[in-house]
Coordinates of C-alpha atoms and ligand atoms in Angstrom, one line a residue:
X1 CA 4.0 33.1 4.9
X2 CA 5.0 34.7 8.2
X3 CA 2.3 34.8 10.8
X4 CA 2.6 37.4 13.5
X5 CA -1.0 37.9 14.9
X6 CA -3.9 35.4 15.1
X7 CA -5.7 37.2 12.2
X8 CA -2.8 36.3 9.9
X9 CA -4.0 32.7 10.0
X10 CA -6.2 31.9 6.9
X11 CA -8.7 30.3 9.3
X12 CA -9.2 33.7 10.8
X13 CA -9.3 35.6 7.5
X14 CA -5.6 35.9 6.6
X15 CA -4.1 34.9 3.3
X16 CA -3.3 31.2 2.8
X17 CA 0.4 30.4 3.3
X18 CA 0.5 28.6 -0.1
X19 CA -1.2 29.7 -3.3
X20 CA -1.9 26.1 -4.4
X21 CA -3.0 23.1 -2.4
X22 CA -0.2 20.8 -1.2
X23 CA -1.6 17.3 -1.3
X24 CA -0.8 14.1 0.6
X25 CA -0.4 11.6 -2.1
X26 CA 0.5 13.8 -5.0
X27 CA 1.8 11.4 -7.6
X28 CA 5.6 11.1 -8.1
X29 CA 6.6 11.8 -11.7
X30 CA 8.6 9.4 -13.7
X31 CA 11.1 10.0 -16.5
X32 CA 8.6 11.3 -19.0
X33 CA 10.5 10.6 -22.2
X34 CA 11.2 7.0 -21.3
X35 CA 7.6 6.5 -20.3
X36 CA 6.3 8.0 -23.6
X37 CA 8.8 5.9 -25.5
X38 CA 7.3 2.8 -23.9
X39 CA 3.8 4.0 -24.6
X40 CA 4.8 4.4 -28.3
X41 CA 6.3 0.9 -28.3
X42 CA 3.1 -0.7 -27.0
X43 CA 1.0 1.2 -29.4
X44 CA 3.2 0.2 -32.3
X45 CA 3.0 -3.4 -31.1
X46 CA -0.8 -3.2 -30.7
X47 CA -0.5 -5.3 -27.6
X48 CA -2.3 -3.3 -24.9
X49 CA -3.3 -5.8 -22.2
X50 CA -3.7 -9.5 -21.5
X51 CA -0.2 -10.4 -20.2
X52 CA 1.7 -8.3 -22.7
X53 CA 5.5 -8.0 -22.7
X54 CA 5.6 -5.0 -20.4
X55 CA 3.5 -6.7 -17.8
X56 CA 5.6 -9.8 -17.9
X57 CA 8.8 -7.8 -17.6
X58 CA 7.3 -5.7 -14.7
X59 CA 6.3 -8.9 -12.9
X60 CA 9.8 -10.2 -13.2
X61 CA 11.3 -6.9 -12.0
X62 CA 9.0 -6.9 -9.0
X63 CA 9.7 -10.5 -8.0
X64 CA 13.5 -10.0 -8.4
X65 CA 13.4 -6.7 -6.4
X66 CA 11.5 -8.3 -3.6
X67 CA 13.3 -11.6 -3.6
X68 CA 10.1 -13.6 -4.1
X69 CA 9.3 -16.4 -6.5
X70 CA 6.1 -15.1 -8.0
X71 CA 4.5 -11.8 -8.8
X72 CA 1.0 -11.5 -10.4
X73 CA 0.4 -7.9 -11.4
X74 CA -3.2 -6.7 -11.1
X75 CA -5.4 -3.7 -11.9
X76 CA -5.4 -2.3 -8.4
X77 CA -4.6 -3.2 -4.8
X78 CA -8.2 -3.8 -3.7
X79 CA -8.9 -6.3 -6.4
X80 CA -5.5 -7.9 -5.7
X81 CA -6.5 -8.4 -2.1
X82 CA -9.8 -9.9 -3.2
X83 CA -8.1 -12.4 -5.4
X84 CA -5.6 -13.3 -2.8
X85 CA -8.4 -13.9 -0.4
X86 CA -10.2 -16.2 -2.8
X87 CA -7.1 -18.0 -4.0
X88 CA -6.0 -18.7 -0.5
X89 CA -9.4 -20.2 0.2
X90 CA -10.4 -17.8 2.9
X91 CA -14.1 -18.0 4.0
X92 CA -16.2 -17.6 7.2
X93 CA -14.3 -15.1 9.4
X94 CA -10.9 -13.5 8.9
X95 CA -9.2 -11.3 11.5
X96 CA -8.0 -7.9 10.4
X97 CA -7.1 -4.6 12.1
X98 CA -9.8 -1.9 11.9
X99 CA -7.0 0.7 11.8
X100 CA -6.3 0.6 8.1
X101 CA -7.7 1.9 4.8
X102 CA -11.2 0.6 4.2
X103 CA -10.1 -1.6 1.3
X104 CA -8.6 -4.2 3.7
X105 CA -12.0 -4.9 5.3
X106 CA -14.1 -4.4 2.1
X107 CA -12.0 -6.9 0.1
X108 CA -13.1 -9.5 2.6
X109 CA -16.7 -8.4 2.7
X110 CA -16.9 -8.2 -1.1
X111 CA -15.8 -11.8 -1.2
X112 CA -18.5 -12.9 1.3
X113 CA -16.0 -13.2 4.2
X114 CA -16.7 -11.6 7.6
X115 CA -13.9 -9.3 8.7
X116 CA -13.4 -9.6 12.4
X117 CA -11.7 -6.5 13.7
X118 CA -8.8 -6.8 16.1
X119 CA -7.5 -3.8 18.0
X120 CA -4.0 -2.6 17.4
X121 CA -0.8 -2.1 19.4
X122 CA -0.6 1.6 20.4
X123 CA 3.2 1.7 19.8
X124 CA 3.3 0.0 16.4
X125 CA -0.3 0.8 15.1
X126 CA -0.4 -2.8 13.9
X127 CA -2.7 -5.7 14.7
X128 CA -2.0 -6.7 18.3
X129 CA -1.0 -10.4 18.4
X130 CA -1.8 -10.6 22.1
X131 CA -5.5 -10.0 21.3
X132 CA -5.6 -12.3 18.3
X133 CA -6.1 -15.7 19.8
X134 CA -9.2 -14.4 21.7
X135 CA -10.9 -13.6 18.4
X136 CA -10.4 -17.0 16.8
X137 CA -13.5 -19.1 16.5
X138 CA -14.3 -22.3 14.6
X139 CA -15.3 -20.1 11.6
X140 CA -11.9 -18.4 11.4
X141 CA -9.9 -19.3 8.4
X142 CA -7.2 -16.6 8.3
X143 CA -5.5 -13.4 9.4
X144 CA -4.6 -10.4 7.3
X145 CA -1.9 -8.3 8.8
X146 CA -1.4 -4.7 7.5
X147 CA 2.1 -3.2 7.3
X148 CA 0.7 0.2 8.1
X149 CA 2.8 3.2 7.1
X150 CA 5.2 0.7 5.5
X151 CA 6.5 -0.5 8.9
X152 CA 6.4 -4.3 9.2
X153 CA 3.8 -5.7 11.5
X154 CA 4.5 -8.4 14.1
X155 CA 5.4 -10.9 11.4
X156 CA 6.8 -13.7 13.6
X157 CA 4.1 -13.5 16.2
X158 CA 1.4 -13.7 13.5
X159 CA 3.2 -16.6 11.7
X160 CA 3.5 -18.5 15.0
X161 CA -0.2 -18.1 15.9
X162 CA -1.5 -18.9 12.4
X163 CA 0.8 -21.9 12.0
X164 CA -0.4 -23.3 15.4
X165 CA -4.0 -22.7 14.6
X166 CA -3.7 -23.9 11.0
X167 CA -4.9 -20.5 9.6
X168 CA -3.9 -18.8 6.4
X169 CA -1.8 -15.6 6.8
X170 CA -1.9 -12.8 4.2
X171 CA -0.3 -9.3 4.5
X172 CA -1.7 -6.1 3.1
X173 CA 1.6 -4.5 2.1
X174 CA 0.0 -1.6 0.2
X175 CA 2.3 0.9 2.0
X176 CA 5.4 -1.2 2.2
X177 CA 6.9 -1.5 -1.3
X178 CA 10.7 -1.5 -1.0
X179 CA 10.7 -1.8 2.8
X180 CA 12.4 -4.5 4.8
X181 CA 11.9 -6.6 8.0
X182 CA 15.0 -7.9 9.6
X183 CA 16.9 -7.2 6.4
X184 CA 14.5 -9.1 4.2
X185 CA 12.3 -7.2 1.8
X186 CA 8.6 -7.3 2.7
X187 CA 6.9 -9.5 0.1
X188 CA 7.8 -13.0 1.0
X189 CA 6.1 -13.3 4.4
X190 CA 3.0 -15.3 5.1
X191 CA 1.2 -17.2 2.4
X192 CA 1.1 -14.1 0.2
X193 CA 1.5 -10.3 0.3
X194 CA -0.4 -7.7 -1.6
X195 CA 0.8 -4.4 -2.9
X196 CA -0.9 -1.3 -4.2
X197 CA 0.6 0.7 -7.0
X198 CA -2.1 3.4 -6.9
X199 CA -1.1 6.8 -8.2
X200 CA -0.8 8.1 -4.7
X201 CA 1.7 5.5 -3.7
X202 CA 5.4 6.6 -3.9
X203 CA 5.9 3.9 -6.5
X204 CA 3.0 3.6 -8.8
X205 CA 1.6 2.3 -12.1
X206 CA -1.3 4.9 -12.3
X207 CA -3.7 2.3 -11.0
X208 CA -2.3 -1.1 -10.1
X209 CA -1.4 -3.8 -7.6
X210 CA 0.2 -7.2 -7.2
X211 CA 0.1 -10.4 -5.2
X212 CA 3.4 -11.9 -4.5
X213 CA 4.1 -15.3 -3.0
X214 CA 6.7 -18.1 -2.8
X215 CA 3.9 -20.7 -3.0
X216 CA 3.9 -22.2 -6.6
X217 CA 0.4 -23.7 -6.3
X218 CA -1.1 -20.4 -5.0
X219 CA 0.6 -18.4 -7.7
X220 CA -0.9 -20.7 -10.3
X221 CA -4.4 -20.1 -8.9
X222 CA -3.9 -16.4 -8.6
X223 CA -2.9 -16.2 -12.2
X224 CA -5.9 -18.2 -13.3
X225 CA -8.3 -16.2 -11.2
X226 CA -7.1 -12.8 -12.4
X227 CA -7.9 -13.8 -16.0
X228 CA -11.4 -15.4 -15.8
X229 CA -9.9 -18.8 -15.0
X230 CA -8.5 -19.2 -18.5
X231 CA -5.7 -21.8 -18.7
X232 CA -5.4 -21.5 -22.4
X233 CA -7.5 -20.7 -25.5
X234 CA -11.1 -21.9 -24.9
X235 CA -10.1 -23.6 -21.6
X236 CA -11.5 -22.4 -18.3
X237 CA -10.6 -24.3 -15.2
X238 CA -12.1 -22.2 -12.4
X239 CA -14.2 -19.2 -11.6
X240 CA -12.3 -15.9 -12.1
X241 CA -12.6 -12.3 -12.8
X242 CA -10.7 -9.7 -14.9
X243 CA -8.1 -8.2 -12.7
X244 CA -5.3 -7.9 -15.3
X245 CA -2.8 -5.1 -15.3
X246 CA -2.7 -3.3 -18.7
X247 CA 0.5 -2.5 -20.6
X248 CA 0.4 1.3 -20.0
X249 CA 0.4 0.7 -16.3
X250 CA 3.3 -1.8 -16.6
X251 CA 5.1 0.8 -18.8
X252 CA 4.7 3.3 -15.9
X253 CA 5.9 0.7 -13.4
X254 CA 9.0 -0.1 -15.4
X255 CA 9.8 3.6 -15.8
X256 CA 9.2 4.2 -12.0
X257 CA 11.8 1.5 -11.2
X258 CA 14.3 3.8 -13.0
X259 CA 13.5 6.6 -10.6
X260 CA 13.0 4.5 -7.5
X261 CA 16.3 5.4 -5.7
X262 CA 15.9 9.1 -6.5
X263 CA 12.3 9.2 -5.1
X264 CA 13.4 7.3 -2.0
X265 CA 16.2 9.8 -1.4
X266 CA 13.7 12.7 -1.7
X267 CA 11.2 11.1 0.7
X268 CA 14.0 10.4 3.2
X269 CA 15.2 14.0 2.9
X270 CA 11.7 15.4 3.5
X271 CA 11.3 13.1 6.4
X272 CA 14.6 14.3 8.0
X273 CA 13.6 17.8 7.3
X274 CA 10.3 17.4 9.2
X275 CA 12.1 15.6 11.9
X276 CA 14.5 18.5 12.5
X277 CA 11.8 21.1 12.3
X278 CA 9.2 19.4 14.4
X279 CA 11.2 17.9 17.2
X280 CA 10.8 19.0 20.8
X281 CA 7.4 20.6 20.4
X282 CA 5.3 19.7 23.4
X283 CA 2.4 17.4 22.4
X284 CA 3.7 16.7 18.9
X285 CA 5.5 13.5 18.0
X286 CA 6.7 12.5 14.5
X287 CA 6.3 8.7 13.9
X288 CA 9.7 7.1 13.7
X289 CA 10.9 4.4 11.3
X290 CA 13.4 1.7 12.2
X291 CA 16.6 3.2 10.8
X292 CA 18.2 -0.3 10.7
X293 CA 15.7 -1.3 7.9
X294 CA 14.9 -0.1 4.4
X295 CA 12.1 2.5 4.5
X296 CA 10.3 4.3 1.8
X297 CA 9.2 7.2 4.2
X298 CA 6.1 7.7 2.2
X299 CA 4.0 8.6 5.2
X300 CA 4.8 11.6 7.5
X301 CA 2.7 10.7 10.5
X302 CA 2.3 13.2 13.2
X303 CA 0.7 12.4 16.6
X304 CA -1.1 15.2 18.4
X305 CA -1.6 14.8 22.1
X306 CA -4.3 17.4 22.7
X307 CA -3.9 17.9 26.4
X308 CA -0.2 18.6 26.0
X309 CA -0.4 20.4 22.7
X310 CA -3.3 22.6 23.7
X311 CA -5.0 22.0 20.4
X312 CA -6.8 19.0 18.9
X313 CA -5.8 17.1 15.8
X314 CA -9.0 18.2 14.1
X315 CA -8.4 21.8 14.9
X316 CA -4.9 21.6 13.4
X317 CA -6.3 20.0 10.3
X318 CA -8.8 22.8 9.8
X319 CA -6.0 25.4 10.2
X320 CA -3.7 23.6 7.8
X321 CA -6.4 23.1 5.1
X322 CA -7.2 26.8 5.2
X323 CA -3.4 27.4 4.6
X324 CA -3.7 25.1 1.6
X325 CA -1.8 22.2 3.3
X326 CA -4.2 19.3 2.7
X327 CA -3.1 17.2 5.6
X328 CA -5.1 14.0 6.0
X329 CA -6.7 12.2 8.9
X330 CA -5.6 8.7 7.9
X331 CA -7.2 6.4 9.0
X332 CA -10.2 8.1 10.5
X333 CA -12.6 6.7 11.5
X334 CA -11.6 3.0 12.1
X335 CA -13.2 0.6 9.6
X336 CA -15.5 -0.6 12.4
X337 CA -17.0 2.9 12.5
X338 CA -17.8 2.9 8.8
X339 CA -20.7 1.2 6.9
X340 CA -21.7 -1.5 6.5
X341 CA -19.9 -2.6 9.7
X342 CA -21.1 0.2 12.0
X343 CA -24.7 -0.8 11.7
X344 CA -24.2 -4.5 11.4
X345 CA -25.4 -6.3 14.6
X346 CA -22.5 -8.7 14.3
X347 CA -20.3 -5.8 15.4
X348 CA -22.7 -4.6 18.1
X349 CA -20.8 -3.4 21.2
X350 CA -17.4 -3.7 19.5
X351 CA -15.0 -1.6 21.4
X352 CA -11.5 -0.9 19.9
X353 CA -10.1 1.7 22.3
X354 CA -6.6 1.9 20.7
X355 CA -7.9 2.1 17.2
X356 CA -10.3 4.9 18.2
X357 CA -7.5 6.7 20.2
X358 CA -5.1 6.7 17.2
X359 CA -7.8 7.5 14.7
X360 CA -8.5 10.7 16.7
X361 CA -5.0 12.0 16.9
X362 CA -2.9 11.1 13.9
X363 CA -2.3 13.5 11.0
X364 CA -0.5 12.8 7.7
X365 CA 1.6 15.6 6.1
X366 CA 2.5 16.0 2.4
X367 CA 5.8 14.5 1.1
X368 CA 7.1 13.2 -2.2
X369 CA 8.8 14.5 -5.3
X370 CA 6.2 17.3 -6.0
X371 CA 7.0 18.9 -2.7
X372 CA 9.9 21.4 -2.4
X373 CA 12.1 21.8 0.7
X374 CA 11.0 25.4 1.2
X375 CA 7.4 24.1 1.3
X376 CA 8.4 21.7 4.1
X377 CA 9.9 24.6 5.9
X378 CA 6.7 26.6 5.4
X379 CA 4.4 23.8 6.6
X380 CA 6.6 23.3 9.7
X381 CA 6.7 27.0 10.4
X382 CA 2.9 27.2 10.4
X383 CA 2.7 24.2 12.7
X384 CA 5.3 25.6 15.1
X385 CA 3.5 29.0 15.2
X386 CA 0.2 27.4 15.9
X387 CA 1.7 25.3 18.7
X388 CA 3.2 28.5 20.2
X389 CA -0.2 30.1 20.3
X390 CA -2.3 26.9 20.7
X391 CA -4.5 27.8 23.7
X392 CA -5.6 31.2 22.2
X393 CA -6.2 29.6 18.8
X394 CA -8.1 26.6 20.1
X395 CA -10.3 28.9 22.2
X396 CA -11.1 31.2 19.3
X397 CA -11.8 28.2 17.0
X398 CA -14.2 26.7 19.6
X399 CA -15.9 30.1 20.0
X400 CA -16.3 30.4 16.2
X401 CA -17.8 26.9 16.0
X402 CA -20.2 27.7 18.9
X403 CA -21.1 31.0 17.2
X404 CA -21.7 29.2 13.9
X405 CA -24.2 26.7 15.5
Ligands
T4K501 N1 -4.7 -1.4 1.7 C1 -4.2 -0.3 2.2 C2 -3.6 -0.3 3.5 C3 -4.3 0.9 1.5 O1 -3.8 2.1 2.0 C4 -4.8 0.9 0.2 C5 -4.9 2.1 -0.6 C6 -5.3 -0.3 -0.3 C7 -5.2 -1.4 0.4 C8 -6.0 -0.4 -1.7 O2 -5.2 -0.2 -2.8 P1 -5.8 0.5 -4.1 O3 -7.0 -0.4 -4.5 O4 -6.1 1.9 -3.9 O5 -4.7 0.3 -5.2 C9 -5.8 7.1 -1.2 C10 -5.6 6.1 -2.4 O6 -6.6 6.2 -3.3 C11 -5.4 4.7 -1.9 O7 -4.8 4.0 -2.9 C12 -4.6 4.6 -0.6 N2 -4.6 3.3 -0.1 C13 -5.1 5.5 0.4 C14 -4.3 5.5 1.7 O8 -5.1 6.8 -0.1 P2 -7.8 8.6 -0.7 O9 -9.3 8.4 -0.9 O10 -7.4 9.2 0.5 O11 -7.2 9.3 -2.0 P3 -7.5 10.7 -2.7 O12 -8.3 10.4 -3.9 O13 -8.1 11.6 -1.7 O14 -6.0 11.2 -3.1 C15 -5.2 11.7 -2.2 C16 -4.7 13.1 -2.7 O15 -3.8 12.9 -3.8 C17 -5.8 14.0 -3.2 O16 -6.0 15.0 -2.3 C18 -5.2 14.6 -4.5 C19 -3.9 13.9 -4.8 N3 -4.0 13.3 -6.1 C20 -4.6 12.1 -6.3 C21 -4.6 11.4 -7.5 C22 -5.3 10.1 -7.7 C23 -3.3 13.9 -7.2 O17 -2.8 15.0 -7.0 N4 -3.3 13.3 -8.4 C24 -3.9 12.1 -8.6 O18 -3.9 11.5 -9.7 O19 -7.2 7.2 -1.0

């Protein structure tokens, strides 16, 4: 793992530091015996989906855990967003950040609503409330804030603007399960909040998601819409789709709850480890969490300031990948630079300087239960070594790229 000369780097022909890839988003394991026991139970019961007992229990656990009145469990986070959008009656235009996973924008588009991209605050990486009002038109019906990296976005400012302008407010809380804002768990802000329980989330149900809300009327519509509008046998009261969570996913969710504290402790330990190892390196900054709040620490976000670091984020990603550290460029490029938005004339001339700036310099490192402390040490050792030799490495990499042209 030790690198002493440039040629020791895998990118220049050396051996990779790790024999197997280290992934961002490697699923956390649950207590296998308890999960398999639940799977056996549901098979014995022959109740596999359609609001089975595990889904009902899972919904109750989530609602209790978050301190919210209603939880409707769904088959994934993207569909949960779509249903929240429909159930809340969003139409026309809805304002969202472009610095997010593409699902946030696509969920609107898929429902025939136009996402209007707002730039983000460079400090928080969240939708910038000071830019919001300038984007509101007579077609605007709502705002979707994203608690990116699990850090709460400007909840109060968004609530104030949307209340004043009579707009709906949803939150994409895909990253924020278990986290808090001013001591209150994320989940009960706005009209509704949406979680993802995808396998790559620290708390998962294989695939899965949920919409949570304190609004009884909205909860009723969400429940109808996620099951084809059925209100009982042979009775359909509105248009709907099939977005139900199945019993195996709920069994996984219930089992994950039993490991939640242990996984949070591992994530926090890894985060502190990275913090110790990567502090005071010129040009590198590890994103901080508000230590006064609950945090799931599921994203290790590193900011690379190329002029100070002497190497670009993209060069560092190439180096790490060759060493079998599959760091990710979340969220590059911003949604506005992806199709169908990029070539849609509606977005012609759209300039989101902060989004583009962040998308060009952030890097996400592996964490989670599958990662061992000595692997964190190894990842940091490579990064530090690269930073110590950044100008020479960057120069050689650019030469190689030019030579390859
Ligand atoms: N809103 C936001 C803000 C989101 O971030 C997301 C999802 C959503 C909404 C939508 O929720 P879902 O509809 O997904 O429930 C991943 C996840 O697929 C996605 O859930 C997540 N955000 C996003 C941030 O990351 P990719 O395309 O980067 O994932 P992928 O397939 O490259 O997986 C990451 C790594 O994990 C891989 O390198 C390998 C490893 N892996 C993955 C899976 C699934 C495993 O080792 N085992 C596995 O089973 O999107």
